[in-house]
Short mmCIF file of C-alpha atoms and ligand atoms in Angstrom, two decimals:
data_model
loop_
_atom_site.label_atom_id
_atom_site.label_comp_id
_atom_site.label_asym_id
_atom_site.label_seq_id
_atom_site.Cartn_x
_atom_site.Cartn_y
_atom_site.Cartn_z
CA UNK A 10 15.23 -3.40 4.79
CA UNK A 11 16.76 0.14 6.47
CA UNK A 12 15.84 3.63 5.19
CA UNK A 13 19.37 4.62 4.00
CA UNK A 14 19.60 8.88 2.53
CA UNK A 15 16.43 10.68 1.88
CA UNK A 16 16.66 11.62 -1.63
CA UNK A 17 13.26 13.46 -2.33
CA UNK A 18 11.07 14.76 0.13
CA UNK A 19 6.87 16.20 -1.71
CA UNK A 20 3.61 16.94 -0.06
CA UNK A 21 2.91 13.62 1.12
CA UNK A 22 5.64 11.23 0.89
CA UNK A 23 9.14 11.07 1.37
CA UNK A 24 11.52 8.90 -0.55
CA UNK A 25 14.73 7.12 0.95
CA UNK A 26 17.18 4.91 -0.50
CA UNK A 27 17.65 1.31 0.69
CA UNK A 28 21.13 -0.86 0.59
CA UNK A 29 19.34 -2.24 -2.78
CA UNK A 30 19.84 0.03 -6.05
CA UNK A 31 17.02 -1.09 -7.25
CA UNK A 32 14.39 -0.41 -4.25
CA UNK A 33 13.54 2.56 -2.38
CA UNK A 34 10.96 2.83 0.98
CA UNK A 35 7.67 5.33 0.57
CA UNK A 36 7.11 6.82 3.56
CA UNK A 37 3.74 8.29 4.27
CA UNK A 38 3.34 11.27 5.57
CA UNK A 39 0.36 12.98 7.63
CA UNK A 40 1.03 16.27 5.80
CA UNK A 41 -2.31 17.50 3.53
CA UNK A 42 -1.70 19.79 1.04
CA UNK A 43 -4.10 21.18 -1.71
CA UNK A 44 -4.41 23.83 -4.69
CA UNK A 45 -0.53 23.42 -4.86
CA UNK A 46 0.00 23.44 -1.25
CA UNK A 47 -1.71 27.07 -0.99
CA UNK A 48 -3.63 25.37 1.82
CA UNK A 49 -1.70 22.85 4.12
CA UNK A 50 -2.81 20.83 7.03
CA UNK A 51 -2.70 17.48 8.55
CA UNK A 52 -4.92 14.73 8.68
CA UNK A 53 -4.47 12.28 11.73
CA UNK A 54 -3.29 8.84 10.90
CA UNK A 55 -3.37 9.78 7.08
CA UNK A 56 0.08 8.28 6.08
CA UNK A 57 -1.15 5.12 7.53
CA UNK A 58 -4.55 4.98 6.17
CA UNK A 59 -3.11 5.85 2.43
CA UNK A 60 -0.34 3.15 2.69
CA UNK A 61 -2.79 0.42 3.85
CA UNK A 62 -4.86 1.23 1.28
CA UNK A 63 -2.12 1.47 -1.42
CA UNK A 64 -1.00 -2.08 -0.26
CA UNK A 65 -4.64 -3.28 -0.98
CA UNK A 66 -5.21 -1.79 -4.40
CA UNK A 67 -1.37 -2.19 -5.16
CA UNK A 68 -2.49 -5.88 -3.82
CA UNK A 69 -5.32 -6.01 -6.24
CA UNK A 70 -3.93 -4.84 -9.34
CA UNK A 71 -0.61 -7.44 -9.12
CA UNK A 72 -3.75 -10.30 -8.80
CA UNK A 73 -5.29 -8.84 -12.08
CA UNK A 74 -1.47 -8.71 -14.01
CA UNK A 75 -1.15 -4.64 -13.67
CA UNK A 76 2.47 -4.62 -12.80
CA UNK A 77 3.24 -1.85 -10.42
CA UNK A 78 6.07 -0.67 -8.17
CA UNK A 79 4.62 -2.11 -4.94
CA UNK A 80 7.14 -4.81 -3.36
CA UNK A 81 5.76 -4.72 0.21
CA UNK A 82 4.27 -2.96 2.95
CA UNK A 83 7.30 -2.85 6.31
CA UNK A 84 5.02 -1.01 9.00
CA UNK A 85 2.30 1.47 9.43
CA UNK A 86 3.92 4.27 7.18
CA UNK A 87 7.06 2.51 4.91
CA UNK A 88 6.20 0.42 1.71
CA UNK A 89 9.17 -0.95 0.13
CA UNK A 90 9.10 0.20 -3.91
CA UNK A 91 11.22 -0.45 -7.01
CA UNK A 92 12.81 2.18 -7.74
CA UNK A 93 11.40 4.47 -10.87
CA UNK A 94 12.80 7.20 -13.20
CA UNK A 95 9.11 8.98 -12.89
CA UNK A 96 7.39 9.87 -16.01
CA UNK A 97 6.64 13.61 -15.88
CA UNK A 98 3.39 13.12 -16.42
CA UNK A 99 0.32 12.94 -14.28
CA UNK A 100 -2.49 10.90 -15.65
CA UNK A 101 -6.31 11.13 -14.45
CA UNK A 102 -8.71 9.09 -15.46
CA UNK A 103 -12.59 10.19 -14.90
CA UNK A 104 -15.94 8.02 -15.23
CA UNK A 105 -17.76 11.54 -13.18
CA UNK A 106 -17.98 14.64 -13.76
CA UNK A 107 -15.98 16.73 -11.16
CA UNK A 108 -13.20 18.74 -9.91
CA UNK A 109 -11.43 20.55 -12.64
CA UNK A 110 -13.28 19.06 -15.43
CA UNK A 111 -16.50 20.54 -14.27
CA UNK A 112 -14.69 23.83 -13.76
CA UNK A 113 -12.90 23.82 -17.28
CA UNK A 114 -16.34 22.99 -18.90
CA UNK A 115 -18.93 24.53 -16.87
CA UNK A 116 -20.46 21.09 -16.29
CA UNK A 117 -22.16 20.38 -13.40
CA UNK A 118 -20.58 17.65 -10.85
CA UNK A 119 -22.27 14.30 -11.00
CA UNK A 120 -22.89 13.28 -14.01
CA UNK A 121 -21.94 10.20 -15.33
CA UNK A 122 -20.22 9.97 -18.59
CA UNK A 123 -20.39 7.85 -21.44
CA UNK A 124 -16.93 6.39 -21.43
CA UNK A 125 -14.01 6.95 -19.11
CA UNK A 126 -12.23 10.06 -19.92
CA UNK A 127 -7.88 10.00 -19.80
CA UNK A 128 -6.09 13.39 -19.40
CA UNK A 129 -2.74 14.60 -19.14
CA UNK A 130 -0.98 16.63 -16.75
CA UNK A 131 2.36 18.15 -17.04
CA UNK A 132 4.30 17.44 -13.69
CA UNK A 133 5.33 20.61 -12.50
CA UNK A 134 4.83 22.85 -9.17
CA UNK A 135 5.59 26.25 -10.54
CA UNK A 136 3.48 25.89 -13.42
CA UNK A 137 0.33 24.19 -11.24
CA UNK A 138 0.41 20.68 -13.20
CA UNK A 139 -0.86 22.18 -16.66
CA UNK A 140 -3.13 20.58 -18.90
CA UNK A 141 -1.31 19.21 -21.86
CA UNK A 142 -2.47 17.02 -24.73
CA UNK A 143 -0.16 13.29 -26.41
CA UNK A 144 2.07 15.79 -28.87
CA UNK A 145 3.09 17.82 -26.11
CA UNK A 146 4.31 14.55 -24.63
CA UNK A 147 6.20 13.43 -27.25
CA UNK A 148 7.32 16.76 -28.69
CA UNK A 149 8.97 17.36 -25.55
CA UNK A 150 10.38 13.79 -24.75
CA UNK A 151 8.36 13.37 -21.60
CA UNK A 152 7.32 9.71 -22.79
CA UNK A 153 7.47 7.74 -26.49
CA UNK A 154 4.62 6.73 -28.22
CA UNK A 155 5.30 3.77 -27.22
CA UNK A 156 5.22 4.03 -23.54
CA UNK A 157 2.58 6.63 -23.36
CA UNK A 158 0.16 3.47 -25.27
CA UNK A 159 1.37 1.20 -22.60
CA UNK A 160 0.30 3.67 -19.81
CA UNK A 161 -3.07 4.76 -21.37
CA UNK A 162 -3.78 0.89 -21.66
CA UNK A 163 -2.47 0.57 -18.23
CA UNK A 164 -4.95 3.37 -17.00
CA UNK A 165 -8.21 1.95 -18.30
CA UNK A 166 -7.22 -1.42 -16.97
CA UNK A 167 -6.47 0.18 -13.66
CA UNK A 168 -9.88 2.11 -13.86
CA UNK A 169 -11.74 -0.87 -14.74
CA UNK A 170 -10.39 -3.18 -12.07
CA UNK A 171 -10.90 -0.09 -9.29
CA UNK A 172 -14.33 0.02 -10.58
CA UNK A 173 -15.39 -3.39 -9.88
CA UNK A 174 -13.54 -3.53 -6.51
CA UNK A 175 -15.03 -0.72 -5.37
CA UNK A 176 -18.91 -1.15 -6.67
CA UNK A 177 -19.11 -4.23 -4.67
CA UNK A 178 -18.27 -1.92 -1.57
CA UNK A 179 -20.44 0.59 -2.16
CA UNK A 180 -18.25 2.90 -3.90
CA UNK A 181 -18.45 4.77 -6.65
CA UNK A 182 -14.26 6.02 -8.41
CA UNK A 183 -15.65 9.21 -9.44
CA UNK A 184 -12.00 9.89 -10.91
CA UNK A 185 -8.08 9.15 -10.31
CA UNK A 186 -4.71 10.23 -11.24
CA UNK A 187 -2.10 7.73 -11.05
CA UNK A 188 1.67 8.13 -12.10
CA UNK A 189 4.12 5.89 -14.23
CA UNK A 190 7.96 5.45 -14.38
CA UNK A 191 10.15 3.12 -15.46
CA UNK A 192 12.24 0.35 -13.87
CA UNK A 193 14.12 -2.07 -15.90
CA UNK A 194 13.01 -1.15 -19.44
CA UNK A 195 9.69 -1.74 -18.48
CA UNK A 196 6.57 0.65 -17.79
CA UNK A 197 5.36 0.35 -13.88
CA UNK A 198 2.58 2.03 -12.04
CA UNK A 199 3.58 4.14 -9.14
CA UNK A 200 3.29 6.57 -6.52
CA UNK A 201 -0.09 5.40 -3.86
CA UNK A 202 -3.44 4.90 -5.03
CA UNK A 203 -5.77 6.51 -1.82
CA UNK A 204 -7.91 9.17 -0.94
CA UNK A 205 -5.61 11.94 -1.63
CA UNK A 206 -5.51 10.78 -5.20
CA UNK A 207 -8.85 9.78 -5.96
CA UNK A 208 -12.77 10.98 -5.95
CA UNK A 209 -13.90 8.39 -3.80
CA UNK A 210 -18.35 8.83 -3.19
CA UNK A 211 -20.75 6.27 -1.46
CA UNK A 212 -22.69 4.88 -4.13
CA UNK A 213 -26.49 5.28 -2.35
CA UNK A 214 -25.53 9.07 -0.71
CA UNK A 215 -23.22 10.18 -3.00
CA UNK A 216 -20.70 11.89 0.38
CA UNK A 217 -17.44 12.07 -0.56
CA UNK A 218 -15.44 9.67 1.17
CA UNK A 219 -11.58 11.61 -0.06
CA UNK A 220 -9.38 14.83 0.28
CA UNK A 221 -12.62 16.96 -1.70
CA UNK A 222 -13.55 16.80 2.31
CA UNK A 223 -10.36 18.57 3.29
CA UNK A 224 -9.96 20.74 -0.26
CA UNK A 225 -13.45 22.10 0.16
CA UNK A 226 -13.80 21.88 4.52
CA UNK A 227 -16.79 19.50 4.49
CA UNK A 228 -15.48 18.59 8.06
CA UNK A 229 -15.20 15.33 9.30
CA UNK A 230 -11.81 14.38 7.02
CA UNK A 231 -10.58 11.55 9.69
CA UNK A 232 -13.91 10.05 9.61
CA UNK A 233 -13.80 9.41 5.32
CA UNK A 234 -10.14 8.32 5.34
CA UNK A 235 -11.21 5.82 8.29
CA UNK A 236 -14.45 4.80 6.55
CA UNK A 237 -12.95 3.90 2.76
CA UNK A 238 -9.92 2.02 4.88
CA UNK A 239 -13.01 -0.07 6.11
CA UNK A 240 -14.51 -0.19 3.23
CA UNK A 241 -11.85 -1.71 0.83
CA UNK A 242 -10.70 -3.69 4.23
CA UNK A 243 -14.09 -5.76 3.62
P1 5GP B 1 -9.01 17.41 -10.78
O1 5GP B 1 -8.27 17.56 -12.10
O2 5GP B 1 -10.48 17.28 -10.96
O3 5GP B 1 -8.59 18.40 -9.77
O4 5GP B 1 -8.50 16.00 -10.19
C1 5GP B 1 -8.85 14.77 -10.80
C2 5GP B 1 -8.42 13.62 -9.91
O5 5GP B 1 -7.00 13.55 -9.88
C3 5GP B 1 -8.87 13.74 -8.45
O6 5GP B 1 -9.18 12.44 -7.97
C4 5GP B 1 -7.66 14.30 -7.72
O7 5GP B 1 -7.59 13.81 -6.40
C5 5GP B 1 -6.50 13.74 -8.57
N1 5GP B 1 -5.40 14.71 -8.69
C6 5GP B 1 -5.17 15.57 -9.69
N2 5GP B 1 -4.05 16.29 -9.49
C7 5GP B 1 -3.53 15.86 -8.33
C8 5GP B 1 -2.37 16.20 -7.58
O8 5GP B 1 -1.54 17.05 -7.94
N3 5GP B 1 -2.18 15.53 -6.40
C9 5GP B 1 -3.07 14.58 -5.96
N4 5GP B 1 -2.85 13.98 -4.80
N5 5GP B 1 -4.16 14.22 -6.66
C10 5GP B 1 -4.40 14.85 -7.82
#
């Protein structure tokens, strides 16, 4: 399968068209961005860490019956996707304190919580990915009811499968945000699942092992990417 026109180009990916309607390639890029690309940089070998990883939780999650975009991985930095009309919505799904939720709250980072926590994002650059809550959703036709059950079921299923995977690796998913469109009437998970979109720590040390490394310069950003492609490798 050839990369026909490049039809979108974001922060990490880019998105090309294929002789097939119905399938676009990823391509991974090395580009880091972060706080709404206010800070840019590049991580070496990034593009192909993420999209060996995505193929192995992609992988995963087709084994478990989460139906996703993922068709195949072609080389080091193209993976071959159905093509989706992207839900405008970003959804993150915690089981840690951290990031923006400690922030919002005033919570600490670190501490566990009771139940998995799902939140919403609004997709959008200028506006920094707002907050919003399920009536904004359907009030302004960014998903039905309908849909939006389907991908908060998908989520926890996603989050629970992760979970497992990971634990027996020594990994704890502090959080994740994972994207939705759909193909074919039907509701598909999306985008790349990796350390750019995930709190990733070691379960005995608690060092974060994802883009928090790069976000916060904790150094040694190569060295996590490298050691959670090992990791889920295993
Ligand atoms: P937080 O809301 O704490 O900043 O992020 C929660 C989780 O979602 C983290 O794992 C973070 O990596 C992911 N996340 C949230 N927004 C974005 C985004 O715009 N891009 C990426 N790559 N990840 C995001």
């Amino acid at each position: 399968m050839e990369k026909r026109e490049l039809i979108y180009e974001g922060k990490a990916k880019k998105l090309y068209t294929t002789d097939d309607p119905d399938l676009l390639i990823q391509y991974f890029k090395d580009d880091a961005t972060a706080f709404n690309a206010k800070k840019r940089g590049t991580i070496e070998d990034k593009g192909v860490i993420n999209n060996r990883m995505s193929e192995i939780f992609f992988g995963l999650l087709e084994r478990e019956g989460v139906r996703s975009h993922f068709v195949e991985r072609l080389s080091d930095r193209d993976m071959l996707v159905k093509r989706l009309e992207i839900v405008p919505v970003e959804t993150v799904v915690r089981n840690i304190v951290a990031g923006s939720l400690a922030k919002r709250l005033g919570l600490e980072e670190g501490g566990d919580l009771p139940r998995p926590i799902v939140e919403y994002y609004y997709k959008s650059d200028p506006l920094d990915d707002p907050l919003i809550i399920e009536d904004h959703i359907y009030a302004f036709g960014y998903a039905t009811e309908a849909e939006l059950a389907k991908i908060r079921s998908m989520v926890l299923e996603v989050n629970a499968v992760l979970r497992r995977f990971l634990d027996a690796r020594g990994i704890l998913l502090v959080d994740a945000k994972f994207e939705f469109g759909r193909h074919k009437g039907e509701i598909l998970l999306g985008d790349e699942i990796c350390p750019d979109t995930c709190r990733f720590w070691d379960k005995v040390t608690r060092e974060k092992l994802d883009k928090d490394r790069f976000r916060r310069d904790l150094g040694n950003v190569e060295g996590a990417y490298h050691e959670m492609l090992t990791r889920v490798s295993q």
